[in-house]
Amino acid sequence: MVLSAADRAAVSALWRKLGKNVGIYTTEALERTFLAFPSTKTYFLHLDLSPGSAQVKAHGQKVADALTLAVDHLDDLPQALSALSELHAHKLRVDPVNFKLLGHCLLVTLARHYPGDFSPALQASLDKFLNHVIWALASSYH
């Protein structure tokens, strides 16, 4: 799975625009995921999942950090995300379909906050990027 130069440029430009707010948007995307897809809460029974909780914000920041790492390592996502892949596959045993659900909710969240920037072309580039991340995260499941 290869991202084109245009996809890479679009994702990188958006990530620069998001800046230090990435954690805010990934937290909102997590909250959307938990609300829209309640089965995703299964992996977080030990956390306070109420909107705005410190634990959801902390996990949202972990997601933000992982996605920022991915943006910074577009040429070798499997290597960059290998530790997270191993963690989610073997220790946490998260069903990879949940990554797709979170990715969908992140697209919705970003479209909501950046409607003027969220063209069909940007959506397609972000979708490709997120699918690339999901593929890398799921690599340890095989």
Short mmCIF file of N, CA and C in Angstrom, two decimals:
data_model
loop_
_atom_site.label_atom_id
_atom_site.label_comp_id
_atom_site.label_asym_id
_atom_site.label_seq_id
_atom_site.Cartn_x
_atom_site.Cartn_y
_atom_site.Cartn_z
N MET A 1 0.86 -1.17 0.00
CA MET A 1 0.00 0.00 0.00
C MET A 1 0.90 1.23 0.00
N VAL A 2 0.77 2.05 -1.01
CA VAL A 2 1.66 3.19 -1.19
C VAL A 2 0.84 4.48 -1.22
N LEU A 3 1.33 5.47 -0.50
CA LEU A 3 0.72 6.79 -0.57
C LEU A 3 1.44 7.58 -1.66
N SER A 4 0.68 8.25 -2.48
CA SER A 4 1.28 9.08 -3.53
C SER A 4 1.94 10.31 -2.90
N ALA A 5 2.73 10.98 -3.69
CA ALA A 5 3.36 12.22 -3.22
C ALA A 5 2.29 13.24 -2.83
N ALA A 6 1.22 13.30 -3.59
CA ALA A 6 0.13 14.24 -3.28
C ALA A 6 -0.56 13.86 -1.96
N ASP A 7 -0.76 12.55 -1.74
CA ASP A 7 -1.36 12.09 -0.47
C ASP A 7 -0.47 12.47 0.70
N ARG A 8 0.83 12.20 0.55
CA ARG A 8 1.79 12.52 1.62
C ARG A 8 1.79 14.01 1.93
N ALA A 9 1.80 14.81 0.89
CA ALA A 9 1.81 16.27 1.07
C ALA A 9 0.54 16.74 1.76
N ALA A 10 -0.60 16.20 1.37
CA ALA A 10 -1.88 16.60 1.97
C ALA A 10 -1.95 16.22 3.45
N VAL A 11 -1.54 15.00 3.76
CA VAL A 11 -1.57 14.53 5.16
C VAL A 11 -0.59 15.35 6.00
N SER A 12 0.61 15.54 5.50
CA SER A 12 1.61 16.31 6.25
C SER A 12 1.16 17.75 6.46
N ALA A 13 0.57 18.35 5.45
CA ALA A 13 0.10 19.74 5.58
C ALA A 13 -1.02 19.84 6.61
N LEU A 14 -1.94 18.90 6.58
CA LEU A 14 -3.02 18.93 7.58
C LEU A 14 -2.44 18.73 8.97
N TRP A 15 -1.50 17.82 9.11
CA TRP A 15 -0.94 17.55 10.44
C TRP A 15 -0.22 18.78 10.99
N ARG A 16 0.46 19.51 10.11
CA ARG A 16 1.09 20.76 10.55
C ARG A 16 0.04 21.76 11.00
N LYS A 17 -1.08 21.80 10.28
CA LYS A 17 -2.15 22.72 10.63
C LYS A 17 -2.79 22.34 11.98
N LEU A 18 -2.94 21.04 12.22
CA LEU A 18 -3.51 20.59 13.48
C LEU A 18 -2.61 20.96 14.65
N GLY A 19 -1.32 20.89 14.42
CA GLY A 19 -0.34 21.28 15.44
C GLY A 19 -0.54 20.55 16.76
N LYS A 20 -0.54 21.31 17.81
CA LYS A 20 -0.65 20.73 19.16
C LYS A 20 -2.08 20.32 19.50
N ASN A 21 -3.02 20.52 18.58
CA ASN A 21 -4.42 20.16 18.82
C ASN A 21 -4.75 18.73 18.41
N VAL A 22 -3.78 17.98 17.91
CA VAL A 22 -4.05 16.61 17.47
C VAL A 22 -4.70 15.81 18.60
N GLY A 23 -4.20 15.93 19.81
CA GLY A 23 -4.75 15.19 20.94
C GLY A 23 -6.20 15.54 21.24
N ILE A 24 -6.57 16.78 21.02
CA ILE A 24 -7.96 17.19 21.22
C ILE A 24 -8.86 16.45 20.23
N TYR A 25 -8.42 16.38 18.97
CA TYR A 25 -9.24 15.75 17.95
C TYR A 25 -9.27 14.22 18.08
N THR A 26 -8.15 13.64 18.47
CA THR A 26 -8.16 12.18 18.65
C THR A 26 -8.99 11.80 19.88
N THR A 27 -8.99 12.64 20.89
CA THR A 27 -9.85 12.39 22.05
C THR A 27 -11.31 12.46 21.65
N GLU A 28 -11.67 13.47 20.87
CA GLU A 28 -13.05 13.58 20.40
C GLU A 28 -13.42 12.37 19.54
N ALA A 29 -12.47 11.94 18.71
CA ALA A 29 -12.73 10.76 17.86
C ALA A 29 -12.93 9.51 18.72
N LEU A 30 -12.16 9.36 19.78
CA LEU A 30 -12.37 8.23 20.70
C LEU A 30 -13.75 8.29 21.33
N GLU A 31 -14.14 9.47 21.80
CA GLU A 31 -15.46 9.63 22.41
C GLU A 31 -16.56 9.29 21.41
N ARG A 32 -16.40 9.72 20.16
CA ARG A 32 -17.36 9.38 19.10
C ARG A 32 -17.40 7.87 18.88
N THR A 33 -16.23 7.25 18.88
CA THR A 33 -16.15 5.81 18.67
C THR A 33 -16.89 5.07 19.76
N PHE A 34 -16.65 5.46 21.00
CA PHE A 34 -17.31 4.79 22.12
C PHE A 34 -18.83 4.98 22.08
N LEU A 35 -19.27 6.13 21.62
CA LEU A 35 -20.71 6.41 21.53
C LEU A 35 -21.35 5.69 20.34
N ALA A 36 -20.72 5.78 19.18
CA ALA A 36 -21.30 5.22 17.96
C ALA A 36 -21.13 3.70 17.87
N PHE A 37 -20.07 3.19 18.48
CA PHE A 37 -19.77 1.75 18.42
C PHE A 37 -19.48 1.26 19.84
N PRO A 38 -20.54 1.07 20.65
CA PRO A 38 -20.35 0.73 22.07
C PRO A 38 -19.49 -0.52 22.32
N SER A 39 -19.43 -1.42 21.37
CA SER A 39 -18.62 -2.62 21.57
C SER A 39 -17.14 -2.28 21.73
N THR A 40 -16.72 -1.11 21.26
CA THR A 40 -15.31 -0.73 21.39
C THR A 40 -14.92 -0.46 22.84
N LYS A 41 -15.90 -0.25 23.70
CA LYS A 41 -15.62 0.00 25.12
C LYS A 41 -15.07 -1.25 25.82
N THR A 42 -15.24 -2.40 25.21
CA THR A 42 -14.82 -3.67 25.80
C THR A 42 -13.38 -3.65 26.28
N TYR A 43 -12.53 -2.96 25.55
CA TYR A 43 -11.10 -2.95 25.86
C TYR A 43 -10.73 -1.91 26.92
N PHE A 44 -11.72 -1.16 27.37
CA PHE A 44 -11.45 -0.06 28.29
C PHE A 44 -12.31 -0.12 29.55
N LEU A 45 -12.70 -1.30 29.95
CA LEU A 45 -13.59 -1.44 31.09
C LEU A 45 -12.99 -0.87 32.37
N HIS A 46 -11.68 -0.80 32.44
CA HIS A 46 -10.99 -0.30 33.62
C HIS A 46 -10.84 1.22 33.63
N LEU A 47 -11.35 1.89 32.60
CA LEU A 47 -11.23 3.35 32.50
C LEU A 47 -12.57 4.04 32.68
N ASP A 48 -12.50 5.28 33.09
CA ASP A 48 -13.68 6.16 33.11
C ASP A 48 -13.86 6.66 31.68
N LEU A 49 -14.88 6.18 31.00
CA LEU A 49 -15.09 6.53 29.60
C LEU A 49 -16.06 7.68 29.39
N SER A 50 -16.40 8.38 30.45
CA SER A 50 -17.31 9.51 30.29
C SER A 50 -16.61 10.61 29.48
N PRO A 51 -17.39 11.31 28.65
CA PRO A 51 -16.79 12.37 27.82
C PRO A 51 -16.02 13.38 28.68
N GLY A 52 -14.81 13.67 28.22
CA GLY A 52 -13.98 14.64 28.92
C GLY A 52 -13.18 14.09 30.08
N SER A 53 -13.29 12.78 30.35
CA SER A 53 -12.54 12.22 31.48
C SER A 53 -11.04 12.30 31.21
N ALA A 54 -10.29 12.38 32.27
CA ALA A 54 -8.83 12.46 32.15
C ALA A 54 -8.27 11.20 31.49
N GLN A 55 -8.91 10.05 31.74
CA GLN A 55 -8.41 8.80 31.16
C GLN A 55 -8.65 8.73 29.66
N VAL A 56 -9.78 9.23 29.21
CA VAL A 56 -10.04 9.26 27.77
C VAL A 56 -9.10 10.27 27.11
N LYS A 57 -8.89 11.41 27.75
CA LYS A 57 -7.94 12.39 27.20
C LYS A 57 -6.54 11.81 27.11
N ALA A 58 -6.13 11.05 28.12
CA ALA A 58 -4.79 10.46 28.11
C ALA A 58 -4.66 9.44 26.98
N HIS A 59 -5.70 8.63 26.77
CA HIS A 59 -5.62 7.67 25.68
C HIS A 59 -5.71 8.38 24.33
N GLY A 60 -6.50 9.43 24.26
CA GLY A 60 -6.57 10.23 23.05
C GLY A 60 -5.20 10.80 22.69
N GLN A 61 -4.44 11.20 23.70
CA GLN A 61 -3.09 11.72 23.44
C GLN A 61 -2.16 10.61 22.95
N LYS A 62 -2.34 9.40 23.48
CA LYS A 62 -1.54 8.27 22.99
C LYS A 62 -1.83 8.00 21.51
N VAL A 63 -3.10 8.09 21.14
CA VAL A 63 -3.47 7.92 19.73
C VAL A 63 -2.86 9.04 18.89
N ALA A 64 -2.92 10.27 19.40
CA ALA A 64 -2.34 11.41 18.69
C ALA A 64 -0.84 11.21 18.49
N ASP A 65 -0.16 10.76 19.53
CA ASP A 65 1.29 10.54 19.42
C ASP A 65 1.61 9.46 18.40
N ALA A 66 0.80 8.41 18.38
CA ALA A 66 1.03 7.32 17.42
C ALA A 66 0.79 7.80 15.99
N LEU A 67 -0.25 8.58 15.78
CA LEU A 67 -0.53 9.08 14.43
C LEU A 67 0.52 10.09 13.99
N THR A 68 1.00 10.90 14.92
CA THR A 68 2.07 11.84 14.58
C THR A 68 3.34 11.09 14.23
N LEU A 69 3.64 10.03 14.96
CA LEU A 69 4.78 9.17 14.62
C LEU A 69 4.60 8.61 13.21
N ALA A 70 3.39 8.19 12.90
CA ALA A 70 3.10 7.65 11.57
C ALA A 70 3.32 8.71 10.48
N VAL A 71 2.84 9.92 10.72
CA VAL A 71 3.03 10.99 9.74
C VAL A 71 4.52 11.26 9.53
N ASP A 72 5.29 11.15 10.60
CA ASP A 72 6.73 11.41 10.53
C ASP A 72 7.51 10.25 9.90
N HIS A 73 6.87 9.09 9.75
CA HIS A 73 7.56 7.90 9.21
C HIS A 73 6.73 7.23 8.11
N LEU A 74 6.25 8.02 7.19
CA LEU A 74 5.40 7.49 6.13
C LEU A 74 6.10 6.45 5.26
N ASP A 75 7.43 6.51 5.22
CA ASP A 75 8.17 5.57 4.38
C ASP A 75 8.31 4.19 5.00
N ASP A 76 8.11 4.08 6.31
CA ASP A 76 8.27 2.78 6.96
C ASP A 76 7.34 2.65 8.16
N LEU A 77 6.05 2.68 7.88
CA LEU A 77 5.07 2.57 8.96
C LEU A 77 5.15 1.25 9.72
N PRO A 78 5.32 0.11 9.06
CA PRO A 78 5.38 -1.13 9.83
C PRO A 78 6.49 -1.11 10.90
N GLN A 79 7.64 -0.58 10.56
CA GLN A 79 8.73 -0.50 11.53
C GLN A 79 8.41 0.52 12.62
N ALA A 80 7.93 1.69 12.21
CA ALA A 80 7.64 2.76 13.17
C ALA A 80 6.56 2.36 14.16
N LEU A 81 5.60 1.57 13.71
CA LEU A 81 4.46 1.19 14.57
C LEU A 81 4.56 -0.25 15.08
N SER A 82 5.72 -0.88 14.92
CA SER A 82 5.84 -2.29 15.29
C SER A 82 5.58 -2.54 16.78
N ALA A 83 6.07 -1.68 17.64
CA ALA A 83 5.84 -1.88 19.08
C ALA A 83 4.35 -1.77 19.41
N LEU A 84 3.67 -0.81 18.80
CA LEU A 84 2.22 -0.67 19.03
C LEU A 84 1.46 -1.85 18.45
N SER A 85 1.90 -2.33 17.31
CA SER A 85 1.27 -3.49 16.70
C SER A 85 1.38 -4.71 17.62
N GLU A 86 2.58 -4.94 18.12
CA GLU A 86 2.80 -6.07 19.04
C GLU A 86 1.94 -5.92 20.30
N LEU A 87 1.92 -4.73 20.87
CA LEU A 87 1.15 -4.47 22.08
C LEU A 87 -0.33 -4.77 21.86
N HIS A 88 -0.90 -4.22 20.78
CA HIS A 88 -2.33 -4.39 20.54
C HIS A 88 -2.70 -5.81 20.13
N ALA A 89 -1.79 -6.49 19.44
CA ALA A 89 -2.08 -7.85 18.98
C ALA A 89 -1.90 -8.89 20.08
N HIS A 90 -0.81 -8.79 20.84
CA HIS A 90 -0.46 -9.88 21.73
C HIS A 90 -0.76 -9.63 23.19
N LYS A 91 -0.67 -8.40 23.63
CA LYS A 91 -0.95 -8.12 25.04
C LYS A 91 -2.40 -7.66 25.24
N LEU A 92 -2.81 -6.66 24.46
CA LEU A 92 -4.16 -6.11 24.63
C LEU A 92 -5.22 -6.91 23.88
N ARG A 93 -4.80 -7.60 22.82
CA ARG A 93 -5.68 -8.42 21.99
C ARG A 93 -6.90 -7.66 21.48
N VAL A 94 -6.60 -6.51 20.91
CA VAL A 94 -7.64 -5.65 20.34
C VAL A 94 -7.98 -6.16 18.94
N ASP A 95 -9.25 -6.32 18.67
CA ASP A 95 -9.70 -6.71 17.34
C ASP A 95 -9.38 -5.55 16.38
N PRO A 96 -8.63 -5.81 15.31
CA PRO A 96 -8.22 -4.72 14.41
C PRO A 96 -9.38 -3.97 13.77
N VAL A 97 -10.57 -4.51 13.75
CA VAL A 97 -11.70 -3.78 13.18
C VAL A 97 -11.93 -2.49 13.97
N ASN A 98 -11.53 -2.48 15.23
CA ASN A 98 -11.70 -1.28 16.04
C ASN A 98 -10.83 -0.12 15.55
N PHE A 99 -9.69 -0.43 14.95
CA PHE A 99 -8.86 0.62 14.38
C PHE A 99 -9.60 1.31 13.23
N LYS A 100 -10.32 0.52 12.44
CA LYS A 100 -11.09 1.09 11.32
C LYS A 100 -12.21 1.98 11.84
N LEU A 101 -12.86 1.56 12.91
CA LEU A 101 -13.94 2.36 13.48
C LEU A 101 -13.40 3.69 14.01
N LEU A 102 -12.27 3.64 14.70
CA LEU A 102 -11.66 4.86 15.20
C LEU A 102 -11.21 5.75 14.05
N GLY A 103 -10.65 5.16 13.01
CA GLY A 103 -10.25 5.94 11.84
C GLY A 103 -11.42 6.66 11.21
N HIS A 104 -12.54 5.96 11.10
CA HIS A 104 -13.75 6.58 10.56
C HIS A 104 -14.17 7.77 11.42
N CYS A 105 -14.18 7.57 12.72
CA CYS A 105 -14.58 8.65 13.62
C CYS A 105 -13.60 9.81 13.59
N LEU A 106 -12.32 9.53 13.35
CA LEU A 106 -11.36 10.61 13.23
C LEU A 106 -11.63 11.42 11.96
N LEU A 107 -11.96 10.75 10.86
CA LEU A 107 -12.32 11.48 9.63
C LEU A 107 -13.52 12.40 9.88
N VAL A 108 -14.53 11.88 10.56
CA VAL A 108 -15.73 12.68 10.85
C VAL A 108 -15.36 13.89 11.72
N THR A 109 -14.53 13.64 12.73
CA THR A 109 -14.12 14.71 13.64
C THR A 109 -13.35 15.80 12.90
N LEU A 110 -12.40 15.40 12.08
CA LEU A 110 -11.61 16.40 11.35
C LEU A 110 -12.46 17.15 10.33
N ALA A 111 -13.39 16.47 9.69
CA ALA A 111 -14.28 17.14 8.74
C ALA A 111 -15.15 18.17 9.46
N ARG A 112 -15.55 17.85 10.66
CA ARG A 112 -16.38 18.75 11.46
C ARG A 112 -15.61 20.01 11.84
N HIS A 113 -14.35 19.85 12.20
CA HIS A 113 -13.55 20.99 12.67
C HIS A 113 -12.89 21.79 11.54
N TYR A 114 -12.71 21.16 10.40
CA TYR A 114 -12.03 21.81 9.27
C TYR A 114 -12.86 21.68 7.99
N PRO A 115 -14.10 22.15 8.01
CA PRO A 115 -14.97 21.95 6.84
C PRO A 115 -14.44 22.63 5.58
N GLY A 116 -13.78 23.75 5.71
CA GLY A 116 -13.26 24.45 4.54
C GLY A 116 -12.06 23.75 3.92
N ASP A 117 -11.35 23.00 4.72
CA ASP A 117 -10.16 22.29 4.24
C ASP A 117 -10.46 20.87 3.80
N PHE A 118 -11.59 20.35 4.23
CA PHE A 118 -11.85 18.93 4.06
C PHE A 118 -12.50 18.63 2.71
N SER A 119 -11.71 18.78 1.70
CA SER A 119 -12.17 18.50 0.34
C SER A 119 -12.25 16.99 0.12
N PRO A 120 -12.93 16.55 -0.93
CA PRO A 120 -12.93 15.12 -1.25
C PRO A 120 -11.51 14.57 -1.44
N ALA A 121 -10.63 15.37 -2.02
CA ALA A 121 -9.25 14.91 -2.23
C ALA A 121 -8.53 14.73 -0.89
N LEU A 122 -8.73 15.66 0.05
CA LEU A 122 -8.10 15.51 1.37
C LEU A 122 -8.69 14.30 2.10
N GLN A 123 -10.00 14.14 2.00
CA GLN A 123 -10.62 12.98 2.63
C GLN A 123 -10.01 11.69 2.08
N ALA A 124 -9.84 11.62 0.77
CA ALA A 124 -9.27 10.41 0.17
C ALA A 124 -7.84 10.19 0.65
N SER A 125 -7.05 11.25 0.73
CA SER A 125 -5.67 11.12 1.20
C SER A 125 -5.62 10.67 2.66
N LEU A 126 -6.45 11.27 3.50
CA LEU A 126 -6.49 10.87 4.91
C LEU A 126 -6.97 9.44 5.07
N ASP A 127 -7.95 9.06 4.28
CA ASP A 127 -8.46 7.69 4.34
C ASP A 127 -7.35 6.70 3.96
N LYS A 128 -6.61 7.01 2.92
CA LYS A 128 -5.49 6.14 2.52
C LYS A 128 -4.45 6.07 3.63
N PHE A 129 -4.12 7.23 4.20
CA PHE A 129 -3.15 7.26 5.30
C PHE A 129 -3.62 6.41 6.47
N LEU A 130 -4.86 6.60 6.89
CA LEU A 130 -5.38 5.84 8.03
C LEU A 130 -5.42 4.34 7.72
N ASN A 131 -5.77 3.99 6.50
CA ASN A 131 -5.75 2.57 6.13
C ASN A 131 -4.33 2.01 6.15
N HIS A 132 -3.38 2.84 5.78
CA HIS A 132 -1.97 2.43 5.85
C HIS A 132 -1.55 2.20 7.30
N VAL A 133 -1.97 3.10 8.19
CA VAL A 133 -1.69 2.96 9.62
C VAL A 133 -2.36 1.69 10.16
N ILE A 134 -3.60 1.47 9.81
CA ILE A 134 -4.34 0.28 10.27
C ILE A 134 -3.65 -0.99 9.79
N TRP A 135 -3.22 -0.98 8.54
CA TRP A 135 -2.50 -2.15 8.00
C TRP A 135 -1.24 -2.41 8.82
N ALA A 136 -0.48 -1.34 9.12
CA ALA A 136 0.74 -1.50 9.91
C ALA A 136 0.45 -1.99 11.32
N LEU A 137 -0.61 -1.46 11.93
CA LEU A 137 -0.97 -1.91 13.28
C LEU A 137 -1.43 -3.37 13.28
N ALA A 138 -2.07 -3.78 12.22
CA ALA A 138 -2.58 -5.16 12.16
C ALA A 138 -1.52 -6.16 11.71
N SER A 139 -0.33 -5.70 11.37
CA SER A 139 0.69 -6.60 10.83
C SER A 139 1.11 -7.68 11.81
N SER A 140 1.04 -7.45 13.10
CA SER A 140 1.42 -8.48 14.09
C SER A 140 0.34 -9.51 14.31
N TYR A 141 -0.81 -9.32 13.73
CA TYR A 141 -1.91 -10.27 13.89
C TYR A 141 -1.77 -11.44 12.94
N HIS A 142 -0.91 -11.34 11.96
CA HIS A 142 -0.79 -12.37 10.93
C HIS A 142 0.16 -13.45 11.36
#
